[in-house]
Amino acid sequence: MQSRQPIVQYHQAVKDYPSGFFARDRLRAVDGVTFQVEAGEVFGLVGPNRAGKTTLVKLLLALCQPTQGQVFRLGQPSAERSTLKQVGYVHENQAFPHYLTARALLEYYGALTLLTEETVKARVPKLLERVGLADRADEPISRFSKGMVQRLGIAQALVNEPDLLVFDEPNEGLDLVGRRLVRDLVRHQKRQGKTVLFVSHVLTEIEQFCDRIGIIVAGKMAFVGPLADLLQDPKTKAPRTLESALQSYLS
């Protein structure tokens, strides 16, 4: 039986940014990264600040293009924007137009992903209920707290029922109930056979639901593999926490 194609693929991906006086120098944010995310799995991406995590997400979402190498999304080059309608994205700092209401924003994003008006009208109230904003559906976003905006961002990412859900530090600004919402959502996506790329500094949550994990340090992948392998000390074979495992790659 033919195996399913990976949902996400990085092949020797390199990304340089202009740097220095008159931008004559180059800052290498991602340096020869190769790994893939299989269909139906939850893949955790961790690393210190400025390691290259956000650049990898930007490359995947075609917010920038690789300097060298290749990045594929849903079997197509990342520059092929037609596959974006199958992707949901939650950013740590959402930047929505403050004059829109929560309902109007979700309807707008539904239209961007080419959903029919009938589908959007049926789906939006359910999403607002799911993220705890049903009673604030017709209020402008300018009245929302940071946590409420983040909840709205989660609903926005789900409006197209994506095959690939990308979380980039989704718990920023969320309370305990909001964090539980994120955990439940990730588990739901997995039960549905959907794929999740989860970027987070909250290591306890990575441990709870990720199948495999990637550690990026200074633009290079230091580890890619099953979480179970990482949580076993390679020398003593004794169990260890994700924090201690991560520290071994940073020291």
Short mmCIF file of C-alpha atoms in Angstrom, two decimals:
data_model
loop_
_atom_site.label_atom_id
_atom_site.label_comp_id
_atom_site.label_asym_id
_atom_site.label_seq_id
_atom_site.Cartn_x
_atom_site.Cartn_y
_atom_site.Cartn_z
CA MET A 1 0.00 0.00 0.00
CA GLN A 2 1.37 3.42 -0.93
CA SER A 3 2.23 5.63 2.04
CA ARG A 4 0.64 9.04 2.46
CA GLN A 5 2.63 12.07 1.44
CA PRO A 6 4.06 14.21 4.27
CA ILE A 7 2.02 17.32 5.00
CA VAL A 8 5.09 19.46 5.71
CA GLN A 9 8.58 19.04 4.23
CA TYR A 10 11.75 21.06 4.64
CA HIS A 11 14.67 19.97 2.46
CA GLN A 12 18.01 21.68 3.13
CA ALA A 13 16.12 24.93 3.74
CA VAL A 14 18.22 28.05 4.24
CA LYS A 15 16.98 31.56 4.98
CA ASP A 16 19.23 34.62 5.03
CA TYR A 17 18.09 38.12 5.99
CA PRO A 18 19.85 41.37 5.04
CA SER A 19 21.92 42.73 7.92
CA GLY A 20 24.48 45.35 8.76
CA PHE A 21 25.30 48.74 7.25
CA PHE A 22 23.38 49.28 3.99
CA ALA A 23 22.16 45.65 4.39
CA ARG A 24 25.36 44.38 2.80
CA ASP A 25 25.75 41.52 5.24
CA ARG A 26 23.56 38.46 5.67
CA LEU A 27 22.10 37.01 8.86
CA ARG A 28 21.41 33.28 8.54
CA ALA A 29 18.22 32.47 10.48
CA VAL A 30 17.74 28.93 9.14
CA ASP A 31 20.71 26.83 8.12
CA GLY A 32 20.18 23.67 6.06
CA VAL A 33 17.07 22.42 7.86
CA THR A 34 15.62 19.07 6.77
CA PHE A 35 12.64 17.35 8.39
CA GLN A 36 9.04 16.47 7.65
CA VAL A 37 5.68 16.29 9.41
CA GLU A 38 3.53 13.29 8.58
CA ALA A 39 -0.20 13.34 7.98
CA GLY A 40 -2.21 12.97 11.18
CA GLU A 41 0.58 13.67 13.64
CA VAL A 42 1.18 16.42 16.17
CA PHE A 43 4.71 17.73 15.73
CA GLY A 44 6.24 19.96 18.38
CA LEU A 45 8.89 22.52 17.46
CA VAL A 46 10.95 23.93 20.33
CA GLY A 47 14.13 25.91 20.82
CA PRO A 48 15.50 29.04 22.46
CA ASN A 49 14.62 32.56 21.36
CA ARG A 50 16.06 33.56 17.97
CA ALA A 51 16.73 29.92 17.11
CA GLY A 52 14.74 30.06 13.85
CA LYS A 53 11.32 28.72 14.86
CA THR A 54 9.31 31.65 13.55
CA THR A 55 11.32 31.75 10.33
CA LEU A 56 10.44 28.08 9.71
CA VAL A 57 6.76 28.95 10.16
CA LYS A 58 7.07 31.91 7.79
CA LEU A 59 8.70 29.71 5.17
CA LEU A 60 5.91 27.17 5.49
CA LEU A 61 3.19 29.80 5.11
CA ALA A 62 4.93 31.56 2.18
CA LEU A 63 5.40 34.73 4.22
CA CYS A 64 8.98 34.54 2.98
CA GLN A 65 10.85 32.34 0.53
CA PRO A 66 13.92 30.18 1.21
CA THR A 67 17.30 31.51 0.13
CA GLN A 68 18.26 27.95 -0.71
CA GLY A 69 16.58 24.56 -0.46
CA GLN A 70 12.91 23.68 -0.69
CA VAL A 71 9.82 23.83 1.51
CA PHE A 72 6.65 21.90 0.69
CA ARG A 73 3.15 22.33 2.11
CA LEU A 74 0.49 19.68 1.48
CA GLY A 75 2.61 18.15 -1.25
CA GLN A 76 3.13 21.41 -3.15
CA PRO A 77 5.94 23.99 -3.04
CA SER A 78 5.21 26.53 -0.31
CA ALA A 79 5.02 29.28 -2.94
CA GLU A 80 1.90 27.55 -4.35
CA ARG A 81 -0.66 29.64 -2.50
CA SER A 82 -3.69 27.56 -3.48
CA THR A 83 -2.97 25.12 -0.64
CA LEU A 84 -3.23 27.90 1.97
CA LYS A 85 -7.00 27.45 1.99
CA GLN A 86 -6.35 24.11 3.73
CA VAL A 87 -4.22 25.70 6.46
CA GLY A 88 -5.18 27.30 9.77
CA TYR A 89 -2.71 29.57 11.59
CA VAL A 90 -2.71 30.89 15.15
CA HIS A 91 -0.10 33.55 15.91
CA GLU A 92 0.99 34.66 19.37
CA ASN A 93 0.11 38.31 18.61
CA GLN A 94 -3.00 38.56 16.46
CA ALA A 95 -3.44 41.79 14.50
CA PHE A 96 -7.10 41.99 13.50
CA PRO A 97 -8.89 45.17 12.34
CA HIS A 98 -10.32 46.58 15.56
CA TYR A 99 -13.41 48.07 13.89
CA LEU A 100 -14.71 44.63 12.86
CA THR A 101 -16.93 42.53 15.09
CA ALA A 102 -15.97 38.96 15.94
CA ARG A 103 -18.70 37.65 13.64
CA ALA A 104 -17.67 39.90 10.75
CA LEU A 105 -14.04 38.89 11.10
CA LEU A 106 -14.81 35.17 10.88
CA GLU A 107 -17.11 35.74 7.91
CA TYR A 108 -14.32 37.68 6.20
CA TYR A 109 -11.79 34.88 6.72
CA GLY A 110 -14.32 32.34 5.58
CA ALA A 111 -14.70 34.24 2.32
CA LEU A 112 -10.90 34.39 1.92
CA THR A 113 -10.76 30.59 2.03
CA LEU A 114 -13.46 30.42 -0.67
CA LEU A 115 -16.16 28.93 1.55
CA THR A 116 -19.73 29.48 0.40
CA GLU A 117 -21.76 32.14 2.20
CA GLU A 118 -24.16 29.46 3.43
CA THR A 119 -21.32 27.41 4.92
CA VAL A 120 -19.80 30.44 6.64
CA LYS A 121 -23.13 31.55 8.15
CA ALA A 122 -23.66 28.06 9.58
CA ARG A 123 -20.11 27.60 10.85
CA VAL A 124 -19.38 30.97 12.50
CA PRO A 125 -21.86 30.77 15.42
CA LYS A 126 -20.58 27.30 16.31
CA LEU A 127 -16.99 28.51 16.32
CA LEU A 128 -17.79 31.50 18.50
CA GLU A 129 -19.56 29.18 20.93
CA ARG A 130 -16.59 26.83 20.91
CA VAL A 131 -14.11 29.53 21.92
CA GLY A 132 -16.42 31.15 24.47
CA LEU A 133 -17.25 34.31 22.52
CA ALA A 134 -20.86 33.65 21.50
CA ASP A 135 -22.13 36.43 23.76
CA ARG A 136 -19.64 38.92 22.27
CA ALA A 137 -20.20 38.05 18.60
CA ASP A 138 -21.40 41.49 17.56
CA GLU A 139 -19.03 43.62 19.61
CA PRO A 140 -16.08 45.35 17.91
CA ILE A 141 -12.71 43.74 18.50
CA SER A 142 -11.47 47.02 19.97
CA ARG A 143 -13.35 46.10 23.17
CA PHE A 144 -11.70 42.70 23.48
CA SER A 145 -8.95 41.82 25.94
CA LYS A 146 -5.78 40.18 24.68
CA GLY A 147 -7.05 36.79 25.76
CA MET A 148 -10.34 37.30 23.91
CA VAL A 149 -8.47 38.31 20.76
CA GLN A 150 -6.40 35.15 21.05
CA ARG A 151 -9.56 33.06 21.37
CA LEU A 152 -10.92 34.77 18.27
CA GLY A 153 -7.67 33.92 16.51
CA ILE A 154 -8.25 30.26 17.30
CA ALA A 155 -11.76 30.45 15.84
CA GLN A 156 -10.36 32.18 12.74
CA ALA A 157 -7.85 29.37 12.25
CA LEU A 158 -10.67 26.80 12.33
CA VAL A 159 -13.15 28.50 10.03
CA ASN A 160 -11.99 26.50 6.98
CA GLU A 161 -11.69 23.19 8.91
CA PRO A 162 -7.99 22.99 7.96
CA ASP A 163 -6.02 19.85 7.17
CA LEU A 164 -2.92 21.53 8.65
CA LEU A 165 -3.15 23.63 11.80
CA VAL A 166 -0.11 25.73 12.72
CA PHE A 167 0.15 27.03 16.28
CA ASP A 168 2.90 29.59 16.91
CA GLU A 169 2.95 30.23 20.68
CA PRO A 170 -0.88 30.04 20.86
CA ASN A 171 -1.13 30.35 24.66
CA GLU A 172 0.10 33.95 24.76
CA GLY A 173 -2.42 35.96 26.79
CA LEU A 174 -4.71 33.01 27.52
CA ASP A 175 -5.98 32.11 30.97
CA LEU A 176 -6.19 28.54 32.27
CA VAL A 177 -9.53 27.94 30.54
CA GLY A 178 -8.11 29.25 27.28
CA ARG A 179 -5.07 27.01 27.56
CA ARG A 180 -7.33 24.03 28.13
CA LEU A 181 -9.19 25.05 24.97
CA VAL A 182 -5.94 24.85 23.01
CA ARG A 183 -5.11 21.42 24.42
CA ASP A 184 -8.59 20.09 23.66
CA LEU A 185 -8.42 21.50 20.16
CA VAL A 186 -5.09 19.84 19.40
CA ARG A 187 -6.41 16.50 20.61
CA HIS A 188 -9.58 16.94 18.57
CA GLN A 189 -7.60 17.67 15.42
CA LYS A 190 -5.55 14.53 16.00
CA ARG A 191 -8.66 12.40 16.46
CA GLN A 192 -9.94 13.76 13.16
CA GLY A 193 -6.75 12.68 11.40
CA LYS A 194 -5.61 16.27 10.90
CA THR A 195 -2.01 17.49 11.22
CA VAL A 196 -0.75 19.99 13.81
CA LEU A 197 2.55 21.86 13.92
CA PHE A 198 2.85 23.17 17.47
CA VAL A 199 5.49 25.81 18.28
CA SER A 200 5.68 26.56 21.98
CA HIS A 201 7.86 27.39 24.96
CA VAL A 202 5.42 25.58 27.26
CA LEU A 203 7.29 22.29 27.44
CA THR A 204 4.70 20.54 29.62
CA GLU A 205 2.14 20.89 26.84
CA ILE A 206 4.60 19.63 24.22
CA GLU A 207 5.08 16.55 26.41
CA GLN A 208 1.33 15.99 26.75
CA PHE A 209 0.28 15.62 23.15
CA CYS A 210 3.13 15.71 20.62
CA ASP A 211 4.03 12.51 18.73
CA ARG A 212 7.38 13.77 17.49
CA ILE A 213 9.50 16.77 18.27
CA GLY A 214 12.10 18.93 16.60
CA ILE A 215 14.67 21.00 18.49
CA ILE A 216 16.19 23.90 16.59
CA VAL A 217 19.30 25.67 17.91
CA ALA A 218 21.04 28.54 16.08
CA GLY A 219 19.17 27.78 12.87
CA LYS A 220 20.02 24.07 12.77
CA MET A 221 17.94 21.05 13.76
CA ALA A 222 19.64 19.50 16.78
CA PHE A 223 17.09 16.70 17.14
CA VAL A 224 14.14 15.31 15.17
CA GLY A 225 12.37 12.19 16.32
CA PRO A 226 9.76 10.57 18.57
CA LEU A 227 9.16 12.33 21.86
CA ALA A 228 9.66 9.02 23.66
CA ASP A 229 13.23 8.82 22.36
CA LEU A 230 14.02 12.30 23.61
CA LEU A 231 12.68 11.60 27.09
CA GLN A 232 15.18 8.78 27.59
CA ASP A 233 18.76 9.64 28.47
CA PRO A 234 20.93 8.23 25.65
CA LYS A 235 23.70 7.19 28.05
CA THR A 236 21.90 5.87 31.12
CA LYS A 237 18.55 5.03 29.44
CA ALA A 238 16.87 6.61 32.47
CA PRO A 239 13.74 8.74 31.95
CA ARG A 240 14.19 12.52 31.90
CA THR A 241 12.02 15.60 31.50
CA LEU A 242 11.74 17.50 28.26
CA GLU A 243 13.36 20.51 29.95
CA SER A 244 16.47 18.53 30.90
CA ALA A 245 16.61 16.97 27.43
CA LEU A 246 16.41 20.40 25.83
CA GLN A 247 19.14 21.73 28.10
CA SER A 248 21.46 18.95 26.92
CA TYR A 249 21.27 20.40 23.41
CA LEU A 250 21.82 23.97 24.58
CA SER A 251 24.86 23.35 26.78
#
